[in-house]
């Protein structure tokens, strides 16, 4: 009997994966969000979904090990990266594209329109092109001086209470996972009063608060 069960086990797993993926991506459902909660790139898309107020179904997948990246997910996004959202016939497999997709009003049911103007794009570019590589070197190579200098430069551009003013923007969604990690690891420079106030303000907002995890990854 034990041998018989061992023979059937792969078939059982296949059936579970089939029904799981087909249920999750069934037509007529709301936005589907495939993620791993420890990933900062996935976190910024998660914040945008929460901040917009739209309804969505979240499915977390493992990315590594024996249970990582199920076959249905690799069919959805052959690159194997999270996050991915699906909505109607659209598959959006990149966190930056997801921010634009949500901010542009492509997702029904949202109660808040995220700001996504030129100032937001400026912040997003700083996060992607400067903070991400400089932060990585600070952690892996101990080059903290460059990171602290960059943070002080960023601090001067904070409009308050959010990065671009009174309302949540895609800039806040993009910046929070990275600056939260930097603050957790190193703390912000004492001079960065604006960034510190911004981080505190975001942390009190349930859309951001919900996405903070006890265990988390860096962005490499």
Tab-separated table of N, CA, C and O in Angstrom, residues 23-126:
chain	number	residue	atom	x	y	z
A	23	UNK	N	-7.714	27.589	-10.729
A	23	UNK	CA	-8.634	28.358	-9.876
A	23	UNK	C	-8.162	29.800	-9.766
A	23	UNK	O	-8.928	30.739	-9.913
A	24	UNK	N	-6.879	29.974	-9.549
A	24	UNK	CA	-6.351	31.307	-9.309
A	24	UNK	C	-6.500	32.195	-10.532
A	24	UNK	O	-6.781	33.377	-10.432
A	25	UNK	N	-6.329	31.613	-11.722
A	25	UNK	CA	-6.372	32.420	-12.932
A	25	UNK	C	-7.678	32.242	-13.707
A	25	UNK	O	-7.725	32.467	-14.904
A	26	UNK	N	-8.733	31.830	-13.015
A	26	UNK	CA	-10.018	31.651	-13.672
A	26	UNK	C	-10.557	32.982	-14.165
A	26	UNK	O	-10.394	34.017	-13.549
A	27	UNK	N	-11.231	32.941	-15.310
A	27	UNK	CA	-11.807	34.147	-15.892
A	27	UNK	C	-12.883	34.704	-14.971
A	27	UNK	O	-13.573	33.969	-14.278
A	28	UNK	N	-13.035	36.000	-14.993
A	28	UNK	CA	-14.096	36.627	-14.229
A	28	UNK	C	-13.697	37.012	-12.823
A	28	UNK	O	-14.466	37.649	-12.118
A	29	UNK	N	-12.504	36.628	-12.390
A	29	UNK	CA	-12.056	36.998	-11.050
A	29	UNK	C	-11.405	38.371	-11.099
A	29	UNK	O	-11.235	38.965	-12.155
A	30	UNK	N	-11.014	38.872	-9.964
A	30	UNK	CA	-10.434	40.205	-9.867
A	30	UNK	C	-8.953	40.156	-10.231
A	30	UNK	O	-8.467	39.175	-10.794
A	31	UNK	N	-8.222	41.216	-9.882
A	31	UNK	CA	-6.781	41.257	-10.124
A	31	UNK	C	-6.108	40.129	-9.355
A	31	UNK	O	-6.428	39.868	-8.201
A	32	UNK	N	-5.178	39.450	-10.021
A	32	UNK	CA	-4.412	38.397	-9.362
A	32	UNK	C	-2.976	38.872	-9.198
A	32	UNK	O	-2.359	39.330	-10.157
A	33	UNK	N	-2.466	38.744	-8.003
A	33	UNK	CA	-1.145	39.250	-7.663
A	33	UNK	C	-0.293	38.088	-7.180
A	33	UNK	O	-0.550	37.509	-6.130
A	34	UNK	N	0.723	37.744	-7.968
A	34	UNK	CA	1.638	36.661	-7.621
A	34	UNK	C	2.905	37.288	-7.064
A	34	UNK	O	3.522	38.143	-7.709
A	35	UNK	N	3.316	36.842	-5.887
A	35	UNK	CA	4.371	37.556	-5.196
A	35	UNK	C	5.167	36.639	-4.288
A	35	UNK	O	4.814	35.469	-4.087
A	36	UNK	N	6.236	37.173	-3.743
A	36	UNK	CA	6.881	36.627	-2.563
A	36	UNK	C	7.038	37.790	-1.607
A	36	UNK	O	7.631	38.818	-1.958
A	37	UNK	N	6.502	37.678	-0.418
A	37	UNK	CA	6.364	38.806	0.487
A	37	UNK	C	7.688	39.356	1.008
A	37	UNK	O	7.727	40.464	1.554
A	38	UNK	N	8.771	38.616	0.848
A	38	UNK	CA	10.066	39.089	1.335
A	38	UNK	C	10.816	39.931	0.310
A	38	UNK	O	11.828	40.548	0.624
A	39	UNK	N	10.321	39.969	-0.922
A	39	UNK	CA	11.012	40.645	-2.023
A	39	UNK	C	10.650	42.126	-2.070
A	39	UNK	O	9.467	42.473	-2.120
A	40	UNK	N	11.624	43.034	-2.091
A	40	UNK	CA	11.307	44.469	-2.119
A	40	UNK	C	10.625	44.915	-3.398
A	40	UNK	O	9.803	45.835	-3.377
A	41	UNK	N	10.973	44.297	-4.525
A	41	UNK	CA	10.322	44.669	-5.784
A	41	UNK	C	8.845	44.293	-5.758
A	41	UNK	O	7.980	45.068	-6.189
A	42	UNK	N	8.569	43.128	-5.224
A	42	UNK	CA	7.176	42.719	-5.081
A	42	UNK	C	6.460	43.588	-4.061
A	42	UNK	O	5.270	43.899	-4.213
A	43	UNK	N	7.176	44.021	-3.040
A	43	UNK	CA	6.564	44.842	-1.997
A	43	UNK	C	6.065	46.162	-2.555
A	43	UNK	O	4.996	46.643	-2.169
A	44	UNK	N	6.811	46.772	-3.466
A	44	UNK	CA	6.367	48.078	-3.965
A	44	UNK	C	5.094	47.948	-4.795
A	44	UNK	O	4.228	48.836	-4.737
A	45	UNK	N	4.930	46.843	-5.515
A	45	UNK	CA	3.673	46.609	-6.237
A	45	UNK	C	2.540	46.341	-5.256
A	45	UNK	O	1.396	46.784	-5.459
A	46	UNK	N	2.856	45.628	-4.188
A	46	UNK	CA	1.850	45.323	-3.154
A	46	UNK	C	1.355	46.612	-2.498
A	46	UNK	O	0.153	46.800	-2.286
A	47	UNK	N	2.274	47.518	-2.197
A	47	UNK	CA	1.887	48.807	-1.616
A	47	UNK	C	0.952	49.548	-2.562
A	47	UNK	O	-0.059	50.131	-2.137
A	48	UNK	N	1.275	49.551	-3.853
A	48	UNK	CA	0.441	50.255	-4.822
A	48	UNK	C	-0.967	49.667	-4.877
A	48	UNK	O	-1.959	50.407	-4.961
A	49	UNK	N	-1.074	48.348	-4.829
A	49	UNK	CA	-2.393	47.716	-4.817
A	49	UNK	C	-3.180	48.130	-3.581
A	49	UNK	O	-4.368	48.472	-3.652
A	50	UNK	N	-2.514	48.103	-2.432
A	50	UNK	CA	-3.181	48.483	-1.185
A	50	UNK	C	-3.562	49.960	-1.189
A	50	UNK	O	-4.670	50.335	-0.795
A	51	UNK	N	-2.643	50.813	-1.629
A	51	UNK	CA	-2.888	52.254	-1.597
A	51	UNK	C	-3.993	52.669	-2.562
A	51	UNK	O	-4.706	53.641	-2.307
A	52	UNK	N	-4.126	51.932	-3.663
A	52	UNK	CA	-5.170	52.267	-4.644
A	52	UNK	C	-6.557	51.877	-4.166
A	52	UNK	O	-7.563	52.391	-4.663
A	53	UNK	N	-6.615	50.939	-3.212
A	53	UNK	CA	-7.900	50.491	-2.693
A	53	UNK	C	-8.601	49.465	-3.547
A	53	UNK	O	-9.756	49.109	-3.266
A	54	UNK	N	-7.945	48.951	-4.578
A	54	UNK	CA	-8.588	47.959	-5.434
A	54	UNK	C	-8.593	46.589	-4.746
A	54	UNK	O	-7.789	46.327	-3.857
A	55	UNK	N	-9.501	45.749	-5.166
A	55	UNK	CA	-9.540	44.382	-4.639
A	55	UNK	C	-8.627	43.501	-5.482
A	55	UNK	O	-8.501	43.689	-6.690
A	56	UNK	N	-8.006	42.531	-4.828
A	56	UNK	CA	-7.097	41.640	-5.546
A	56	UNK	C	-6.971	40.339	-4.777
A	56	UNK	O	-7.227	40.273	-3.577
A	57	UNK	N	-6.570	39.311	-5.494
A	57	UNK	CA	-6.265	38.011	-4.898
A	57	UNK	C	-4.755	37.840	-4.886
A	57	UNK	O	-4.110	37.973	-5.930
A	58	UNK	N	-4.197	37.561	-3.733
A	58	UNK	CA	-2.755	37.399	-3.591
A	58	UNK	C	-2.403	35.926	-3.500
A	58	UNK	O	-3.036	35.180	-2.753
A	59	UNK	N	-1.414	35.517	-4.277
A	59	UNK	CA	-0.864	34.165	-4.152
A	59	UNK	C	0.649	34.268	-4.009
A	59	UNK	O	1.330	34.811	-4.884
A	60	UNK	N	1.140	33.774	-2.887
A	60	UNK	CA	2.576	33.797	-2.647
A	60	UNK	C	3.198	32.502	-3.122
A	60	UNK	O	2.647	31.419	-2.910
A	61	UNK	N	4.344	32.609	-3.778
A	61	UNK	CA	5.067	31.431	-4.237
A	61	UNK	C	6.488	31.461	-3.675
A	61	UNK	O	7.024	32.524	-3.358
A	62	UNK	N	7.074	30.293	-3.552
A	62	UNK	CA	8.488	30.190	-3.202
A	62	UNK	C	9.306	30.428	-4.461
A	62	UNK	O	8.888	30.083	-5.563
A	63	UNK	N	10.464	31.017	-4.291
A	63	UNK	CA	11.327	31.294	-5.438
A	63	UNK	C	12.533	30.371	-5.500
A	63	UNK	O	13.170	30.248	-6.539
A	64	UNK	N	12.845	29.716	-4.390
A	64	UNK	CA	14.047	28.891	-4.318
A	64	UNK	C	13.719	27.551	-3.684
A	64	UNK	O	12.685	27.389	-3.029
A	65	UNK	N	14.603	26.600	-3.858
A	65	UNK	CA	14.433	25.298	-3.237
A	65	UNK	C	13.509	24.388	-4.029
A	65	UNK	O	13.063	24.702	-5.135
A	66	UNK	N	13.186	23.259	-3.420
A	66	UNK	CA	12.417	22.215	-4.102
A	66	UNK	C	11.021	22.684	-4.474
A	66	UNK	O	10.441	22.221	-5.457
A	67	UNK	N	10.458	23.597	-3.693
A	67	UNK	CA	9.091	24.055	-3.946
A	67	UNK	C	9.032	25.391	-4.668
A	67	UNK	O	7.982	26.015	-4.744
A	68	UNK	N	10.153	25.837	-5.200
A	68	UNK	CA	10.205	27.154	-5.822
A	68	UNK	C	9.684	27.173	-7.246
A	68	UNK	O	9.756	26.187	-7.966
A	69	UNK	N	9.145	28.305	-7.636
A	69	UNK	CA	8.728	28.607	-9.004
A	69	UNK	C	7.952	27.469	-9.653
A	69	UNK	O	8.489	26.722	-10.478
A	70	UNK	N	6.678	27.318	-9.325
A	70	UNK	CA	5.864	26.271	-9.936
A	70	UNK	C	5.759	26.446	-11.444
A	70	UNK	O	5.916	27.552	-11.975
A	71	UNK	N	5.500	25.365	-12.133
A	71	UNK	CA	5.489	25.376	-13.598
A	71	UNK	C	4.461	26.345	-14.157
A	71	UNK	O	4.691	26.991	-15.184
A	72	UNK	N	3.288	26.450	-13.507
A	72	UNK	CA	2.273	27.370	-14.018
A	72	UNK	C	2.758	28.813	-13.965
A	72	UNK	O	2.415	29.627	-14.826
A	73	UNK	N	3.604	29.135	-12.963
A	73	UNK	CA	4.121	30.494	-12.859
A	73	UNK	C	5.137	30.768	-13.959
A	73	UNK	O	5.164	31.864	-14.539
A	74	UNK	N	5.984	29.801	-14.263
A	74	UNK	CA	6.983	29.981	-15.322
A	74	UNK	C	6.327	30.112	-16.694
A	74	UNK	O	6.858	30.776	-17.582
A	75	UNK	N	5.167	29.502	-16.861
A	75	UNK	CA	4.413	29.710	-18.103
A	75	UNK	C	3.867	31.140	-18.156
A	75	UNK	O	3.802	31.750	-19.217
A	76	UNK	N	3.484	31.635	-16.992
A	76	UNK	CA	2.960	32.997	-16.912
A	76	UNK	C	4.063	34.023	-17.129
A	76	UNK	O	3.890	35.012	-17.850
A	77	UNK	N	5.215	33.790	-16.515
A	77	UNK	CA	6.361	34.694	-16.633
A	77	UNK	C	7.628	33.864	-16.773
A	77	UNK	O	8.234	33.468	-15.769
A	78	UNK	N	8.046	33.562	-17.988
A	78	UNK	CA	9.221	32.708	-18.208
A	78	UNK	C	10.491	33.222	-17.538
A	78	UNK	O	11.399	32.440	-17.254
A	79	UNK	N	10.568	34.525	-17.254
A	79	UNK	CA	11.749	35.059	-16.574
A	79	UNK	C	11.819	34.581	-15.129
A	79	UNK	O	12.880	34.622	-14.505
A	80	UNK	N	10.688	34.146	-14.579
A	80	UNK	CA	10.672	33.587	-13.230
A	80	UNK	C	10.780	34.600	-12.114
A	80	UNK	O	11.104	34.244	-10.984
A	81	UNK	N	10.511	35.876	-12.404
A	81	UNK	CA	10.633	36.919	-11.388
A	81	UNK	C	9.260	37.354	-10.877
A	81	UNK	O	8.266	37.289	-11.593
A	82	UNK	N	9.242	37.783	-9.623
A	82	UNK	CA	8.051	38.387	-9.043
A	82	UNK	C	8.322	39.876	-8.867
A	82	UNK	O	9.483	40.280	-8.757
A	83	UNK	N	7.244	40.685	-8.884
A	83	UNK	CA	5.831	40.309	-8.898
A	83	UNK	C	5.286	40.185	-10.306
A	83	UNK	O	5.899	40.655	-11.269
A	84	UNK	N	4.103	39.588	-10.381
A	84	UNK	CA	3.321	39.537	-11.609
A	84	UNK	C	1.867	39.802	-11.233
A	84	UNK	O	1.393	39.279	-10.222
A	85	UNK	N	1.188	40.611	-12.020
A	85	UNK	CA	-0.259	40.693	-11.861
A	85	UNK	C	-0.917	40.296	-13.174
A	85	UNK	O	-0.363	40.508	-14.251
A	86	UNK	N	-2.079	39.681	-13.056
A	86	UNK	CA	-2.907	39.409	-14.224
A	86	UNK	C	-4.249	40.083	-14.008
A	86	UNK	O	-4.769	40.135	-12.885
A	87	UNK	N	-4.786	40.608	-15.090
A	87	UNK	CA	-6.057	41.323	-15.019
A	87	UNK	C	-6.698	41.243	-16.394
A	87	UNK	O	-6.122	41.711	-17.371
A	88	UNK	N	-7.851	40.604	-16.449
A	88	UNK	CA	-8.506	40.348	-17.738
A	88	UNK	C	-7.515	39.601	-18.632
A	88	UNK	O	-7.047	38.530	-18.274
A	89	UNK	N	-7.164	40.176	-19.774
A	89	UNK	CA	-6.226	39.504	-20.682
A	89	UNK	C	-4.792	39.992	-20.510
A	89	UNK	O	-3.902	39.587	-21.269
A	90	UNK	N	-4.569	40.852	-19.538
A	90	UNK	CA	-3.242	41.439	-19.359
A	90	UNK	C	-2.405	40.637	-18.364
A	90	UNK	O	-2.908	40.220	-17.313
A	91	UNK	N	-1.139	40.469	-18.694
A	91	UNK	CA	-0.149	39.917	-17.771
A	91	UNK	C	0.954	40.957	-17.649
A	91	UNK	O	1.588	41.326	-18.636
A	92	UNK	N	1.164	41.455	-16.427
A	92	UNK	CA	2.151	42.516	-16.207
A	92	UNK	C	3.234	41.949	-15.288
A	92	UNK	O	3.010	41.769	-14.091
A	93	UNK	N	4.440	41.669	-15.838
A	93	UNK	CA	5.440	40.897	-15.088
A	93	UNK	C	6.609	41.710	-14.532
A	93	UNK	O	7.708	41.200	-14.409
A	94	UNK	N	6.392	42.980	-14.199
A	94	UNK	CA	7.506	43.803	-13.737
A	94	UNK	C	6.969	44.842	-12.773
A	94	UNK	O	5.919	45.446	-13.017
A	95	UNK	N	7.693	45.082	-11.676
A	95	UNK	CA	7.175	45.966	-10.631
A	95	UNK	C	6.988	47.398	-11.120
A	95	UNK	O	6.011	48.062	-10.762
A	96	UNK	N	7.908	47.890	-11.947
A	96	UNK	CA	7.773	49.249	-12.463
A	96	UNK	C	6.565	49.359	-13.396
A	96	UNK	O	5.810	50.338	-13.350
A	97	UNK	N	6.374	48.360	-14.232
A	97	UNK	CA	5.220	48.352	-15.132
A	97	UNK	C	3.920	48.244	-14.344
A	97	UNK	O	2.902	48.841	-14.714
A	98	UNK	N	3.964	47.498	-13.248
A	98	UNK	CA	2.769	47.346	-12.412
A	98	UNK	C	2.397	48.682	-11.776
A	98	UNK	O	1.210	49.045	-11.723
A	99	UNK	N	3.377	49.448	-11.308
A	99	UNK	CA	3.094	50.764	-10.749
A	99	UNK	C	2.371	51.634	-11.768
A	99	UNK	O	1.368	52.288	-11.465
A	100	UNK	N	2.872	51.653	-13.005
A	100	UNK	CA	2.238	52.448	-14.056
A	100	UNK	C	0.849	51.917	-14.388
A	100	UNK	O	-0.085	52.695	-14.604
A	101	UNK	N	0.723	50.612	-14.436
A	101	UNK	CA	-0.552	49.986	-14.785
A	101	UNK	C	-1.633	50.383	-13.789
A	101	UNK	O	-2.760	50.741	-14.169
A	102	UNK	N	-1.296	50.351	-12.509
A	102	UNK	CA	-2.265	50.711	-11.472
A	102	UNK	C	-2.544	52.213	-11.506
A	102	UNK	O	-3.698	52.654	-11.452
A	103	UNK	N	-1.486	53.024	-11.590
A	103	UNK	CA	-1.645	54.477	-11.567
A	103	UNK	C	-2.419	54.988	-12.777
A	103	UNK	O	-3.107	56.017	-12.687
A	104	UNK	N	-2.329	54.301	-13.891
A	104	UNK	CA	-3.022	54.724	-15.116
A	104	UNK	C	-4.494	54.332	-15.134
A	104	UNK	O	-5.187	54.543	-16.126
A	105	UNK	N	-4.965	53.740	-14.042
A	105	UNK	CA	-6.384	53.440	-13.932
A	105	UNK	C	-6.841	52.194	-14.645
A	105	UNK	O	-8.034	52.047	-14.945
A	106	UNK	N	-5.917	51.276	-14.929
A	106	UNK	CA	-6.288	50.055	-15.639
A	106	UNK	C	-6.995	49.036	-14.743
A	106	UNK	O	-7.577	48.078	-15.245
A	107	UNK	N	-6.905	49.232	-13.443
A	107	UNK	CA	-7.495	48.286	-12.493
A	107	UNK	C	-8.788	48.887	-11.938
A	107	UNK	O	-8.769	49.962	-11.344
A	108	UNK	N	-9.895	48.181	-12.147
A	108	UNK	CA	-11.171	48.678	-11.664
A	108	UNK	C	-11.301	48.478	-10.158
A	108	UNK	O	-10.667	47.609	-9.582
A	109	UNK	N	-12.141	49.280	-9.553
A	109	UNK	CA	-12.461	49.098	-8.142
A	109	UNK	C	-11.605	49.902	-7.206
A	109	UNK	O	-11.862	49.950	-6.005
A	110	UNK	N	-10.557	50.560	-7.727
A	110	UNK	CA	-9.718	51.364	-6.864
A	110	UNK	C	-10.432	52.635	-6.416
A	110	UNK	O	-11.215	53.222	-7.176
A	111	UNK	N	-10.169	53.052	-5.212
A	111	UNK	CA	-10.798	54.254	-4.673
A	111	UNK	C	-9.837	55.436	-4.631
A	111	UNK	O	-10.253	56.562	-4.371
A	112	UNK	N	-8.558	55.187	-4.891
A	112	UNK	CA	-7.539	56.240	-4.841
A	112	UNK	C	-6.726	56.206	-6.129
A	112	UNK	O	-6.269	55.138	-6.563
A	113	UNK	N	-6.548	57.353	-6.758
A	113	UNK	CA	-5.713	57.469	-7.948
A	113	UNK	C	-4.304	57.850	-7.523
A	113	UNK	O	-4.081	58.943	-6.994
A	114	UNK	N	-3.363	56.952	-7.713
A	114	UNK	CA	-1.979	57.240	-7.334
A	114	UNK	C	-1.381	58.279	-8.271
A	114	UNK	O	-1.536	58.185	-9.491
A	115	UNK	N	-0.701	59.254	-7.696
A	115	UNK	CA	-0.031	60.243	-8.523
A	115	UNK	C	1.177	59.605	-9.205
A	115	UNK	O	1.891	58.805	-8.610
A	116	UNK	N	1.381	59.993	-10.469
A	116	UNK	CA	2.438	59.339	-11.248
A	116	UNK	C	3.029	60.311	-12.262
A	116	UNK	O	3.279	59.958	-13.406
A	117	UNK	N	3.256	61.548	-11.828
A	117	UNK	CA	3.772	62.567	-12.722
A	117	UNK	C	5.278	62.571	-12.824
A	117	UNK	O	5.964	61.626	-12.422
A	118	UNK	N	5.793	63.678	-13.352
A	118	UNK	CA	7.235	63.786	-13.596
A	118	UNK	C	8.047	63.698	-12.310
A	118	UNK	O	9.133	63.103	-12.283
A	119	UNK	N	7.527	64.278	-11.222
A	119	UNK	CA	8.261	64.236	-9.951
A	119	UNK	C	8.346	62.808	-9.420
A	119	UNK	O	9.377	62.395	-8.874
A	120	UNK	N	7.258	62.052	-9.588
A	120	UNK	CA	7.267	60.644	-9.173
A	120	UNK	C	8.291	59.851	-9.965
A	120	UNK	O	9.035	59.035	-9.405
A	121	UNK	N	8.342	60.102	-11.269
A	121	UNK	CA	9.295	59.381	-12.113
A	121	UNK	C	10.730	59.734	-11.744
A	121	UNK	O	11.617	58.881	-11.783
A	122	UNK	N	10.948	60.979	-11.354
A	122	UNK	CA	12.289	61.390	-10.925
A	122	UNK	C	12.723	60.574	-9.708
A	122	UNK	O	13.847	60.046	-9.661
A	123	UNK	N	11.832	60.454	-8.731
A	123	UNK	CA	12.140	59.665	-7.533
A	123	UNK	C	12.373	58.201	-7.880
A	123	UNK	O	13.304	57.560	-7.362
A	124	UNK	N	11.525	57.660	-8.739
A	124	UNK	CA	11.661	56.244	-9.101
A	124	UNK	C	13.003	55.981	-9.779
A	124	UNK	O	13.638	54.940	-9.555
A	125	UNK	N	13.449	56.912	-10.595
A	125	UNK	CA	14.742	56.755	-11.258
A	125	UNK	C	15.889	56.832	-10.257
A	125	UNK	O	16.885	56.106	-10.377
A	126	UNK	N	15.767	57.693	-9.254
A	126	UNK	CA	16.800	57.788	-8.219
A	126	UNK	C	16.902	56.472	-7.450
A	126	UNK	O	18.003	55.982	-7.168
